[in-house]
mmCIF file of C-alpha atoms in Angstrom:
data_model
loop_
_atom_site.group_PDB
_atom_site.id
_atom_site.type_symbol
_atom_site.label_atom_id
_atom_site.label_comp_id
_atom_site.label_asym_id
_atom_site.label_seq_id
_atom_site.Cartn_x
_atom_site.Cartn_y
_atom_site.Cartn_z
ATOM 1 C CA MET A 100 -21.848 -0.222 18.589
ATOM 2 C CA ILE A 101 -22.228 3.537 19.152
ATOM 3 C CA GLU A 102 -20.699 3.534 22.624
ATOM 4 C CA LEU A 103 -17.714 1.471 21.403
ATOM 5 C CA LEU A 104 -16.972 3.420 18.207
ATOM 6 C CA LEU A 105 -17.875 6.963 19.333
ATOM 7 C CA TRP A 106 -14.464 8.040 20.631
ATOM 8 C CA PRO A 107 -12.467 6.275 17.883
ATOM 9 C CA LEU A 108 -14.694 8.147 15.408
ATOM 10 C CA VAL A 109 -14.096 11.490 17.150
ATOM 11 C CA ALA A 110 -10.359 10.756 17.260
ATOM 12 C CA GLY A 111 -10.443 10.013 13.531
ATOM 13 C CA PHE A 112 -12.153 13.344 12.862
ATOM 14 C CA VAL A 113 -9.478 15.181 14.881
ATOM 15 C CA LEU A 114 -6.661 13.351 13.089
ATOM 16 C CA ALA A 115 -8.243 14.013 9.692
ATOM 17 C CA GLY A 116 -8.552 17.721 10.471
ATOM 18 C CA ILE A 117 -4.909 18.404 11.312
ATOM 19 C CA HIS A 118 -3.337 15.928 8.876
ATOM 20 C CA ALA A 119 -5.354 17.131 5.875
ATOM 21 C CA TYR A 120 -3.923 20.607 6.454
ATOM 22 C CA PHE A 121 -0.360 19.374 6.796
ATOM 23 C CA GLY A 122 -0.912 17.082 3.814
ATOM 24 C CA MET A 123 -1.514 20.090 1.565
ATOM 25 C CA HIS A 124 1.828 21.537 2.653
ATOM 26 C CA VAL A 125 3.608 18.208 2.185
ATOM 27 C CA LEU A 126 2.242 17.759 -1.335
ATOM 28 C CA ALA A 127 3.171 21.341 -2.244
ATOM 29 C CA ARG A 128 6.709 20.788 -0.986
ATOM 30 C CA GLY A 129 6.981 17.506 -2.910
ATOM 31 C CA VAL A 130 8.017 15.517 0.172
ATOM 32 C CA VAL A 131 5.229 12.944 0.129
ATOM 33 C CA PHE A 132 6.916 10.439 2.420
ATOM 34 C CA VAL A 133 8.067 12.907 5.053
ATOM 35 C CA ASP A 134 5.181 11.917 7.327
ATOM 36 C CA LEU A 135 5.962 8.225 6.981
ATOM 37 C CA SER A 136 9.605 8.942 7.740
ATOM 38 C CA LEU A 137 8.899 11.192 10.738
ATOM 39 C CA ALA A 138 6.348 8.697 12.040
ATOM 40 C CA GLN A 139 8.970 5.966 11.805
ATOM 41 C CA VAL A 140 11.489 8.161 13.639
ATOM 42 C CA ALA A 141 8.895 8.762 16.373
ATOM 43 C CA ALA A 142 8.265 5.007 16.461
ATOM 44 C CA LEU A 143 12.004 4.499 16.927
ATOM 45 C CA GLY A 144 11.823 6.808 19.927
ATOM 46 C CA LEU A 145 8.973 4.706 21.317
ATOM 47 C CA THR A 146 11.074 1.600 20.697
ATOM 48 C CA ILE A 147 13.925 3.028 22.768
ATOM 49 C CA ALA A 148 11.403 3.894 25.484
ATOM 50 C CA ILE A 149 10.167 0.293 25.480
ATOM 51 C CA LEU A 150 13.723 -0.978 25.887
ATOM 52 C CA ALA A 151 14.150 1.467 28.770
ATOM 53 C CA GLY A 152 11.164 -0.127 30.514
ATOM 54 C CA HIS A 153 8.423 2.369 29.633
ATOM 55 C CA SER A 154 5.098 1.532 27.995
ATOM 56 C CA VAL A 155 4.004 2.941 24.635
ATOM 57 C CA GLN A 156 1.263 5.061 26.241
ATOM 58 C CA SER A 157 3.423 6.436 29.063
ATOM 59 C CA GLU A 158 4.543 10.045 29.360
ATOM 60 C CA ALA A 159 8.172 8.961 29.088
ATOM 61 C CA GLY A 160 7.358 7.112 25.859
ATOM 62 C CA TYR A 161 5.778 10.266 24.447
ATOM 63 C CA TRP A 162 8.813 12.432 25.188
ATOM 64 C CA TYR A 163 11.195 9.820 23.803
ATOM 65 C CA ALA A 164 9.185 9.803 20.574
ATOM 66 C CA PHE A 165 8.995 13.604 20.440
ATOM 67 C CA ALA A 166 12.734 14.012 20.965
ATOM 68 C CA PHE A 167 13.502 11.646 18.090
ATOM 69 C CA ALA A 168 10.881 13.264 15.848
ATOM 70 C CA ILE A 169 12.301 16.740 16.518
ATOM 71 C CA GLY A 170 15.729 15.454 15.556
ATOM 72 C CA GLY A 171 14.359 14.112 12.272
ATOM 73 C CA ALA A 172 12.472 17.361 11.631
ATOM 74 C CA ALA A 173 15.632 19.417 12.172
ATOM 75 C CA LEU A 174 17.511 17.175 9.745
ATOM 76 C CA PHE A 175 14.857 17.655 7.034
ATOM 77 C CA ALA A 176 14.826 21.423 7.521
ATOM 78 C CA LEU A 177 18.635 21.680 7.396
ATOM 79 C CA ALA A 178 18.806 19.486 4.270
ATOM 80 C CA ARG A 179 16.342 21.584 2.223
ATOM 81 C CA PRO A 180 18.812 24.331 1.136
ATOM 82 C CA TYR A 181 21.030 21.599 -0.369
ATOM 83 C CA GLU A 182 18.239 19.974 -2.382
ATOM 84 C CA LYS A 183 20.099 20.430 -5.679
ATOM 85 C CA LEU A 184 23.012 18.394 -4.366
ATOM 86 C CA LEU A 185 21.033 15.891 -2.277
ATOM 87 C CA GLN A 186 17.321 15.592 -2.998
ATOM 88 C CA GLN A 187 15.135 15.886 0.071
ATOM 89 C CA GLU A 188 13.170 12.767 -0.885
ATOM 90 C CA ALA A 189 16.444 10.828 -0.765
ATOM 91 C CA VAL A 190 17.133 12.121 2.754
ATOM 92 C CA ILE A 191 13.583 11.198 3.790
ATOM 93 C CA GLY A 192 13.950 7.692 2.371
ATOM 94 C CA ILE A 193 17.300 7.173 4.076
ATOM 95 C CA VAL A 194 15.941 8.331 7.437
ATOM 96 C CA TYR A 195 12.928 6.027 7.095
ATOM 97 C CA ALA A 196 14.962 2.954 6.144
ATOM 98 C CA VAL A 197 17.561 3.482 8.864
ATOM 99 C CA SER A 198 14.938 4.222 11.558
ATOM 100 C CA ALA A 199 12.893 1.157 10.624
ATOM 101 C CA SER A 200 15.990 -1.069 10.632
ATOM 102 C CA ILE A 201 17.221 0.183 14.006
ATOM 103 C CA GLY A 202 13.706 -0.222 15.415
ATOM 104 C CA VAL A 203 13.538 -3.850 14.281
ATOM 105 C CA LEU A 204 17.002 -4.538 15.709
ATOM 106 C CA ALA A 205 16.009 -2.961 19.027
ATOM 107 C CA LEU A 206 12.652 -4.714 19.337
ATOM 108 C CA ASP A 207 14.303 -8.027 18.492
ATOM 109 C CA ARG A 208 15.819 -7.791 21.979
ATOM 110 C CA ALA A 209 12.579 -6.778 23.673
ATOM 111 C CA PRO A 210 9.956 -9.169 25.099
ATOM 112 C CA GLN A 211 6.980 -9.481 22.715
ATOM 113 C CA GLY A 212 8.934 -7.534 20.087
ATOM 114 C CA ALA A 213 6.676 -8.649 17.215
ATOM 115 C CA GLU A 214 3.605 -7.429 19.097
ATOM 116 C CA HIS A 215 5.230 -4.030 19.675
ATOM 117 C CA ILE A 216 6.069 -3.719 15.961
ATOM 118 C CA LYS A 217 2.457 -4.507 15.104
ATOM 119 C CA GLN A 218 1.193 -1.900 17.557
ATOM 120 C CA LEU A 219 3.526 0.777 16.179
ATOM 121 C CA LEU A 220 2.386 0.045 12.619
ATOM 122 C CA ILE A 221 -1.387 -0.163 13.072
ATOM 123 C CA GLY A 222 -1.885 1.641 16.393
ATOM 124 C CA SER A 223 -4.784 1.125 18.786
ATOM 125 C CA ILE A 224 -7.336 3.761 17.826
ATOM 126 C CA LEU A 225 -10.186 1.483 18.924
ATOM 127 C CA THR A 226 -9.118 1.775 22.574
ATOM 128 C CA VAL A 227 -8.646 5.562 22.578
ATOM 129 C CA THR A 228 -10.079 7.292 25.658
ATOM 130 C CA PRO A 229 -12.004 10.587 25.898
ATOM 131 C CA GLN A 230 -9.063 12.082 27.801
ATOM 132 C CA GLU A 231 -6.649 11.218 24.971
ATOM 133 C CA VAL A 232 -9.016 12.683 22.384
ATOM 134 C CA ALA A 233 -9.377 15.890 24.400
ATOM 135 C CA HIS A 234 -5.597 16.122 24.804
ATOM 136 C CA ILE A 235 -4.783 15.804 21.101
ATOM 137 C CA ALA A 236 -7.701 18.073 20.154
ATOM 138 C CA LEU A 237 -6.365 20.877 22.363
ATOM 139 C CA LEU A 238 -2.812 20.305 21.160
ATOM 140 C CA TYR A 239 -3.796 20.341 17.494
ATOM 141 C CA ALA A 240 -5.979 23.396 18.026
ATOM 142 C CA ALA A 241 -2.965 25.250 19.485
ATOM 143 C CA ILE A 242 -0.785 24.185 16.549
ATOM 144 C CA GLY A 243 -3.524 25.232 14.147
ATOM 145 C CA ALA A 244 -3.717 28.632 15.835
ATOM 146 C CA VAL A 245 0.042 29.148 15.370
ATOM 147 C CA HIS A 246 -0.226 28.238 11.694
ATOM 148 C CA LEU A 247 -3.221 30.544 11.300
ATOM 149 C CA ILE A 248 -1.322 33.495 12.782
ATOM 150 C CA PHE A 249 1.679 32.909 10.519
ATOM 151 C CA HIS A 250 -0.239 31.455 7.569
ATOM 152 C CA GLN A 251 1.191 33.900 5.015
ATOM 153 C CA GLN A 252 4.827 33.059 5.776
ATOM 154 C CA LEU A 253 4.213 29.310 5.998
ATOM 155 C CA PHE A 254 2.139 29.169 2.795
ATOM 156 C CA GLU A 255 4.730 31.187 0.878
ATOM 157 C CA VAL A 256 7.557 28.910 1.997
ATOM 158 C CA SER A 257 5.573 25.776 1.074
ATOM 159 C CA PHE A 258 3.613 26.857 -2.022
ATOM 160 C CA HIS A 259 5.719 29.736 -3.427
ATOM 161 C CA PRO A 260 9.365 29.240 -2.373
ATOM 162 C CA LEU A 261 10.670 31.642 -5.057
ATOM 163 C CA LEU A 262 8.343 34.383 -3.812
ATOM 164 C CA ALA A 263 9.446 33.682 -0.233
ATOM 165 C CA ALA A 264 13.087 34.026 -1.279
ATOM 166 C CA ALA A 265 12.338 37.275 -3.181
ATOM 167 C CA ARG A 266 10.659 38.720 -0.080
ATOM 168 C CA ARG A 267 13.671 37.678 2.006
ATOM 169 C CA ARG A 268 11.711 35.334 4.222
ATOM 170 C CA LYS A 269 13.820 33.416 6.709
ATOM 171 C CA VAL A 270 13.175 30.139 4.937
ATOM 172 C CA LEU A 271 15.249 28.011 7.307
ATOM 173 C CA PHE A 272 13.442 29.445 10.325
ATOM 174 C CA TRP A 273 9.973 28.842 8.850
ATOM 175 C CA ASP A 274 11.027 25.358 7.752
ATOM 176 C CA MET A 275 11.988 24.660 11.353
ATOM 177 C CA VAL A 276 8.596 25.983 12.508
ATOM 178 C CA PHE A 277 6.795 23.807 9.984
ATOM 179 C CA TYR A 278 8.755 20.619 10.601
ATOM 180 C CA GLY A 279 8.835 21.148 14.367
ATOM 181 C CA SER A 280 5.061 21.514 14.631
ATOM 182 C CA PHE A 281 4.670 18.638 12.197
ATOM 183 C CA ALA A 282 6.894 16.460 14.397
ATOM 184 C CA LEU A 283 4.722 17.316 17.414
ATOM 185 C CA VAL A 284 1.588 16.301 15.497
ATOM 186 C CA VAL A 285 3.122 13.057 14.247
ATOM 187 C CA THR A 286 4.409 12.113 17.709
ATOM 188 C CA SER A 287 0.948 12.483 19.215
ATOM 189 C CA SER A 288 -0.794 10.729 16.324
ATOM 190 C CA VAL A 289 1.466 7.685 16.068
ATOM 191 C CA ARG A 290 0.767 6.611 19.651
ATOM 192 C CA ILE A 291 -2.955 6.485 18.859
ATOM 193 C CA ALA A 292 -3.241 5.534 15.206
ATOM 194 C CA GLY A 293 0.078 3.939 14.211
ATOM 195 C CA VAL A 294 2.451 4.714 11.362
ATOM 196 C CA LEU A 295 0.310 3.483 8.451
ATOM 197 C CA LEU A 296 -2.925 5.213 9.436
ATOM 198 C CA VAL A 297 -1.156 8.506 10.143
ATOM 199 C CA PHE A 298 0.406 8.411 6.676
ATOM 200 C CA SER A 299 -2.995 7.716 5.113
ATOM 201 C CA TYR A 300 -4.610 10.647 6.951
ATOM 202 C CA LEU A 301 -1.848 12.952 5.763
ATOM 203 C CA ILE A 302 -1.614 12.116 2.060
ATOM 204 C CA ILE A 303 -4.824 10.564 0.739
ATOM 205 C CA PRO A 304 -7.512 13.167 1.636
ATOM 206 C CA ALA A 305 -5.287 16.059 0.516
ATOM 207 C CA ALA A 306 -4.322 14.289 -2.728
ATOM 208 C CA LEU A 307 -7.909 13.382 -3.604
ATOM 209 C CA ALA A 308 -9.156 16.877 -2.775
ATOM 210 C CA GLY A 309 -6.529 18.322 -5.105
ATOM 211 C CA LEU A 310 -8.161 16.463 -8.008
ATOM 212 C CA PHE A 311 -11.471 18.290 -7.535
ATOM 213 C CA ALA A 312 -10.617 21.725 -6.136
ATOM 214 C CA ALA A 313 -7.981 24.278 -7.154
ATOM 215 C CA ASP A 314 -8.754 26.862 -4.481
ATOM 216 C CA LEU A 315 -6.844 26.021 -1.289
ATOM 217 C CA ARG A 316 -9.772 26.743 1.024
ATOM 218 C CA TRP A 317 -12.153 24.472 -0.872
ATOM 219 C CA ARG A 318 -9.441 21.846 -1.141
ATOM 220 C CA LEU A 319 -8.938 21.884 2.607
ATOM 221 C CA LEU A 320 -12.681 21.627 3.310
ATOM 222 C CA LEU A 321 -13.018 18.735 0.867
ATOM 223 C CA ALA A 322 -10.015 16.985 2.398
ATOM 224 C CA TRP A 323 -11.593 17.309 5.855
ATOM 225 C CA ALA A 324 -14.880 15.873 4.579
ATOM 226 C CA LEU A 325 -13.128 12.969 2.855
ATOM 227 C CA GLY A 326 -11.029 12.160 5.914
ATOM 228 C CA ALA A 327 -14.054 12.195 8.222
ATOM 229 C CA GLY A 328 -16.290 10.213 5.863
ATOM 230 C CA LEU A 329 -13.719 7.510 5.118
ATOM 231 C CA THR A 330 -12.953 7.185 8.829
ATOM 232 C CA ALA A 331 -16.624 6.433 9.461
ATOM 233 C CA VAL A 332 -16.686 3.909 6.586
ATOM 234 C CA GLY A 333 -13.562 2.144 7.880
ATOM 235 C CA LEU A 334 -14.894 1.949 11.435
ATOM 236 C CA TYR A 335 -18.218 0.562 10.223
ATOM 237 C CA ALA A 336 -16.434 -2.064 8.116
ATOM 238 C CA SER A 337 -14.244 -2.974 11.090
ATOM 239 C CA TRP A 338 -17.291 -3.461 13.300
ATOM 240 C CA THR A 339 -19.351 -5.325 10.693
ATOM 241 C CA TRP A 340 -16.699 -7.805 9.565
ATOM 242 C CA ASP A 341 -14.598 -7.931 12.754
ATOM 243 C CA PHE A 342 -11.479 -6.464 11.096
ATOM 244 C CA PRO A 343 -8.607 -4.685 12.885
ATOM 245 C CA THR A 344 -9.661 -1.041 13.050
ATOM 246 C CA GLY A 345 -6.541 0.732 11.769
ATOM 247 C CA PRO A 346 -6.040 -1.456 8.671
ATOM 248 C CA ALA A 347 -9.775 -1.233 7.916
ATOM 249 C CA ILE A 348 -9.627 2.579 7.808
ATOM 250 C CA VAL A 349 -6.453 2.490 5.668
ATOM 251 C CA THR A 350 -8.207 0.085 3.283
ATOM 252 C CA ALA A 351 -11.175 2.462 3.062
ATOM 253 C CA PHE A 352 -8.778 5.252 2.048
ATOM 254 C CA GLY A 353 -7.196 2.972 -0.559
ATOM 255 C CA ALA A 354 -10.552 1.875 -1.975
ATOM 256 C CA ALA A 355 -11.662 5.508 -2.284
ATOM 257 C CA THR A 356 -8.457 6.347 -4.161
ATOM 258 C CA ALA A 357 -8.986 3.456 -6.575
ATOM 259 C CA LEU A 358 -12.609 4.470 -7.213
ATOM 260 C CA VAL A 359 -11.654 8.089 -7.877
ATOM 261 C CA VAL A 360 -8.885 7.081 -10.297
ATOM 262 C CA LEU A 361 -11.209 4.720 -12.144
ATOM 263 C CA GLY A 362 -13.984 7.311 -12.219
ATOM 264 C CA LEU A 363 -11.665 9.903 -13.751
ATOM 265 C CA SER A 364 -9.958 7.522 -16.184
ATOM 266 C CA VAL A 365 -12.839 5.538 -17.696
ATOM 267 C CA PRO A 366 -14.684 8.508 -19.307
ATOM 268 C CA LYS A 367 -11.468 9.495 -21.103
ATOM 269 C CA LEU A 368 -11.083 6.098 -22.777
ATOM 270 C CA THR A 369 -12.312 5.686 -26.339
ATOM 271 C CA MET A 370 -14.473 2.766 -27.416
ATOM 272 C CA ARG A 371 -11.496 1.347 -29.288
ATOM 273 C CA ALA A 372 -9.337 1.489 -26.153
ATOM 274 C CA LEU A 373 -12.070 -0.115 -24.050
ATOM 275 C CA ALA A 374 -12.500 -2.895 -26.635
ATOM 276 C CA LEU A 375 -8.743 -3.512 -26.712
ATOM 277 C CA PHE A 376 -8.595 -3.573 -22.900
ATOM 278 C CA ALA A 377 -11.547 -5.997 -22.639
ATOM 279 C CA SER A 378 -10.063 -8.273 -25.301
ATOM 280 C CA THR A 379 -6.690 -8.326 -23.546
ATOM 281 C CA VAL A 380 -8.329 -9.208 -20.236
ATOM 282 C CA ALA A 381 -10.261 -12.011 -21.962
ATOM 283 C CA VAL A 382 -7.044 -13.389 -23.490
ATOM 284 C CA LEU A 383 -5.228 -13.373 -20.145
ATOM 285 C CA ALA A 384 -8.161 -14.935 -18.256
ATOM 286 C CA GLY A 385 -8.669 -17.652 -20.896
ATOM 287 C CA LEU A 386 -4.961 -18.398 -21.202
ATOM 288 C CA LEU A 387 -4.487 -18.761 -17.438
ATOM 289 C CA LEU A 388 -7.523 -21.033 -17.155
ATOM 290 C CA VAL A 389 -6.343 -23.252 -20.016
ATOM 291 C CA ALA A 390 -2.704 -23.403 -18.934
ATOM 292 C CA PHE A 391 -3.063 -23.372 -15.124
ATOM 293 C CA PRO A 392 -6.568 -24.485 -14.086
ATOM 294 C CA ALA A 393 -5.425 -25.295 -10.536
ATOM 295 C CA MET A 394 -4.298 -21.732 -9.768
ATOM 296 C CA ASP A 395 -6.626 -19.097 -8.306
ATOM 297 C CA GLN A 396 -9.048 -17.664 -10.867
ATOM 298 C CA PRO A 397 -10.638 -14.699 -9.015
ATOM 299 C CA TRP A 398 -12.863 -13.654 -11.929
ATOM 300 C CA LEU A 399 -14.298 -17.163 -12.203
ATOM 301 C CA ASP A 400 -14.706 -17.433 -8.428
ATOM 302 C CA ALA A 401 -16.710 -14.189 -8.417
ATOM 303 C CA LEU A 402 -18.807 -15.368 -11.381
ATOM 304 C CA GLU A 403 -19.588 -18.660 -9.633
ATOM 305 C CA ASP A 404 -20.631 -16.825 -6.469
ATOM 306 C CA ILE A 405 -23.105 -14.775 -8.517
ATOM 307 C CA ALA A 406 -24.237 -17.682 -10.725
ATOM 308 C CA PRO A 407 -23.492 -21.076 -9.048
ATOM 309 C CA PRO A 408 -24.549 -23.089 -12.159
ATOM 310 C CA VAL A 409 -21.321 -21.909 -13.801
ATOM 311 C CA GLN A 410 -19.584 -24.366 -11.467
ATOM 312 C CA THR A 411 -22.275 -26.960 -10.722
ATOM 313 C CA ALA A 412 -22.842 -27.628 -14.428
ATOM 314 C CA PHE A 413 -19.349 -29.160 -14.476
ATOM 315 C CA LEU A 414 -19.898 -31.387 -11.416
ATOM 316 C CA SER A 415 -21.475 -34.808 -11.280
ATOM 317 C CA SER A 416 -24.755 -35.329 -9.441
ATOM 318 C CA GLY A 417 -22.967 -36.825 -6.423
ATOM 319 C CA GLU A 418 -20.498 -33.937 -6.343
ATOM 320 C CA ARG A 419 -23.361 -31.431 -6.450
ATOM 321 C CA ILE A 420 -25.033 -33.124 -3.492
ATOM 322 C CA THR A 421 -21.771 -33.004 -1.523
ATOM 323 C CA ARG A 422 -21.331 -29.355 -2.408
ATOM 324 C CA ASN A 423 -24.826 -28.429 -1.168
ATOM 325 C CA GLU A 424 -24.292 -30.322 2.095
ATOM 326 C CA VAL A 425 -20.977 -28.585 2.718
ATOM 327 C CA LEU A 426 -22.500 -25.164 1.965
ATOM 328 C CA ASP A 427 -25.308 -25.830 4.450
ATOM 329 C CA SER A 428 -22.757 -26.884 7.065
ATOM 330 C CA ILE A 429 -20.696 -23.739 6.471
ATOM 331 C CA ALA A 430 -23.789 -21.519 6.761
ATOM 332 C CA ARG A 431 -24.770 -23.112 10.090
ATOM 333 C CA ALA A 432 -21.213 -22.882 11.423
ATOM 334 C CA ARG A 433 -20.939 -19.251 10.323
ATOM 335 C CA ALA A 434 -24.148 -18.287 12.111
ATOM 336 C CA GLU A 435 -22.957 -20.047 15.254
ATOM 337 C CA LEU A 436 -19.533 -18.404 15.049
ATOM 338 C CA LEU A 437 -21.069 -14.958 14.635
ATOM 339 C CA ARG A 438 -23.220 -15.487 17.715
ATOM 340 C CA LEU A 439 -20.320 -16.775 19.811
ATOM 341 C CA ARG A 440 -17.912 -14.084 18.632
ATOM 342 C CA ALA A 441 -20.445 -11.429 19.578
ATOM 343 C CA LEU A 442 -20.656 -13.067 23.008
ATOM 344 C CA GLU A 443 -16.859 -13.128 23.301
ATOM 345 C CA GLN A 444 -16.643 -9.426 22.391
ATOM 346 C CA ASP A 445 -19.246 -8.574 25.011
ATOM 347 C CA VAL A 446 -17.201 -10.491 27.585
ATOM 348 C CA ARG A 447 -13.971 -8.830 26.460
ATOM 349 C CA TRP A 448 -15.435 -5.313 26.694
ATOM 350 C CA GLY A 449 -17.095 -5.993 30.039
ATOM 351 C CA LYS A 450 -20.702 -5.895 28.852
ATOM 352 C CA ILE A 451 -21.277 -9.447 30.100
ATOM 353 C CA GLU A 452 -19.590 -11.012 33.114
ATOM 354 C CA MET A 453 -18.225 -14.528 32.694
ATOM 355 C CA GLU A 454 -15.927 -16.630 34.853
ATOM 356 C CA PRO A 455 -12.346 -16.875 33.494
ATOM 357 C CA ASP A 456 -12.614 -20.653 33.028
ATOM 358 C CA LYS A 457 -15.788 -20.348 30.980
ATOM 359 C CA ALA A 458 -14.318 -17.502 28.946
ATOM 360 C CA GLU A 459 -11.314 -19.703 28.107
ATOM 361 C CA GLN A 460 -13.632 -22.564 27.178
ATOM 362 C CA LEU A 461 -15.489 -20.210 24.867
ATOM 363 C CA ARG A 462 -12.232 -19.168 23.208
ATOM 364 C CA GLN A 463 -11.136 -22.774 22.734
ATOM 365 C CA TYR A 464 -14.531 -23.722 21.312
ATOM 366 C CA LEU A 465 -14.353 -20.852 18.845
ATOM 367 C CA ALA A 466 -10.912 -22.017 17.725
ATOM 368 C CA GLY A 467 -12.247 -25.568 17.254
ATOM 369 C CA ARG A 468 -15.250 -24.439 15.246
ATOM 370 C CA SER A 469 -12.952 -22.393 13.026
ATOM 371 C CA GLU A 470 -10.917 -25.528 12.284
ATOM 372 C CA ILE A 471 -14.088 -27.405 11.330
ATOM 373 C CA SER A 472 -15.082 -24.601 8.974
ATOM 374 C CA ALA A 473 -11.608 -24.736 7.449
ATOM 375 C CA GLY A 474 -12.174 -28.434 6.711
ATOM 376 C CA ASP A 475 -15.438 -27.649 4.938
ATOM 377 C CA GLN A 476 -13.676 -24.994 2.876
ATOM 378 C CA LEU A 477 -11.070 -27.589 1.911
ATOM 379 C CA VAL A 478 -13.816 -29.830 0.525
ATOM 380 C CA LEU A 479 -15.212 -26.920 -1.471
ATOM 381 C CA ARG A 480 -11.780 -26.165 -2.908
ATOM 382 C CA HIS A 481 -11.403 -29.810 -3.925
ATOM 383 C CA LEU A 482 -14.739 -29.721 -5.779
ATOM 384 C CA ARG A 483 -13.817 -26.397 -7.355
ATOM 385 C CA GLY A 484 -10.556 -27.940 -8.570
ATOM 386 C CA LYS A 485 -12.478 -30.752 -10.270
ATOM 387 C CA ALA A 486 -14.731 -28.206 -11.967
ATOM 388 C CA ARG A 487 -11.699 -26.192 -13.099
ATOM 389 C CA GLU A 488 -10.233 -29.192 -14.934
ATOM 390 C CA ARG A 489 -13.469 -29.523 -16.878
ATOM 391 C CA GLN A 490 -13.871 -25.774 -17.419
ATOM 392 C CA ARG A 491 -10.433 -25.239 -18.941
ATOM 393 C CA LEU A 492 -11.566 -26.294 -22.430
ATOM 394 C CA ALA A 493 -15.264 -25.491 -22.157
ATOM 395 C CA LEU A 494 -14.721 -21.930 -20.830
ATOM 396 C CA GLY A 495 -11.035 -21.073 -21.078
ATOM 397 C CA LEU A 496 -10.471 -21.958 -24.717
ATOM 398 C CA PRO A 497 -13.523 -20.043 -26.081
ATOM 399 C CA LEU A 498 -12.584 -17.054 -23.940
ATOM 400 C CA LEU A 499 -9.041 -17.133 -25.318
ATOM 401 C CA ILE A 500 -10.305 -17.334 -28.925
ATOM 402 C CA ILE A 501 -12.810 -14.494 -28.389
ATOM 403 C CA GLY A 502 -10.129 -12.287 -26.844
ATOM 404 C CA LEU A 503 -7.664 -12.913 -29.661
ATOM 405 C CA GLY A 504 -10.413 -12.232 -32.184
ATOM 406 C CA GLY A 505 -11.249 -8.957 -30.478
ATOM 407 C CA ILE A 506 -7.613 -7.833 -30.492
ATOM 408 C CA TYR A 507 -7.297 -8.747 -34.176
ATOM 409 C CA ALA A 508 -10.494 -6.844 -35.031
ATOM 410 C CA VAL A 509 -9.384 -3.730 -33.138
ATOM 411 C CA ARG A 510 -5.926 -3.760 -34.683
ATOM 412 C CA ARG A 511 -7.329 -4.332 -38.159
ATOM 413 C CA GLY A 512 -9.847 -1.532 -37.722
ATOM 414 C CA ARG A 513 -7.068 0.849 -36.645
ATOM 415 C CA ALA A 514 -4.989 -0.154 -39.707
#
């Protein structure tokens, strides 16, 4: 695992370092989606390069993307003085929508267009090479050095625009410096990490750090730590559960955001508010179970996974036997699939040599075993549906009554 994930992890650390810094500027300027828009403009440049016969990772593809990104950056910088007449967020949204639409139209004419769209969105950070990591590290270090030399001017323009105007700073010039260097960063990042992951690196660590630190230095250090830590979590999840790497890291960022919001919100709720919230949830859960027992009931699914008797108590003896047999079959198939998928990954990454015919047989066998497992899951869903019909009155109705009673008690107590 270490040899496979080492360079993606290092690349994630490098991306987190530069994007957390730019994220602080973006949040201060109030242009949250500028990165997403510039990344999409750079992706449009890569799309044109693909149509011209160049690959995404080629030098020509890079310069196509950079040229488009610089054009978008110049547009954002020129539009800022007219923010009262045309909000900059509106310009950013328009540029994103138009770039995405043109990109889809262009790739619709390209061979394997859907695959190219997927690559531009989620990137290929798992296959990053040491040379690519060294290249972006040196580039970002040079950009960081420029921003360090002119940090006072750039911070005033981003964080204190009125002070910058009072001191007669050349705001348009420093906006061009900021957006131009930002475009260079985005162009280099999108080829490796994709549009979605680049946006996550830019916004989420800086936004979360702003909740815990007011001082800009501490906020930047915390944003770096969050970006690096969540990158490691996402890569580990990707390896453990065989998920696509980019989406796994983005999901780790999203989960961290949800946990922070919940952690900050729950202590501020009163007991009355918590009781009202719990009662409302109980009413909704009970009502949905009574009215629509065949629909997905995630809370009940999770409860049955923790305590299987919640479901088996509503099955006949024959149905319980069938359920146990199917669960045993799924467990055996899952263990076999894990073993074979590990073998397939070793073959794919060159750790084990296998003849092409045998490798194809392995792939076909894996696909067949997956279909068998899907059949077992279908049997489980059928048994779960039978249990739901019997649970609707035994569980759903009491839950609905308890929830309504709780709401009535809270409202009466407030009155």
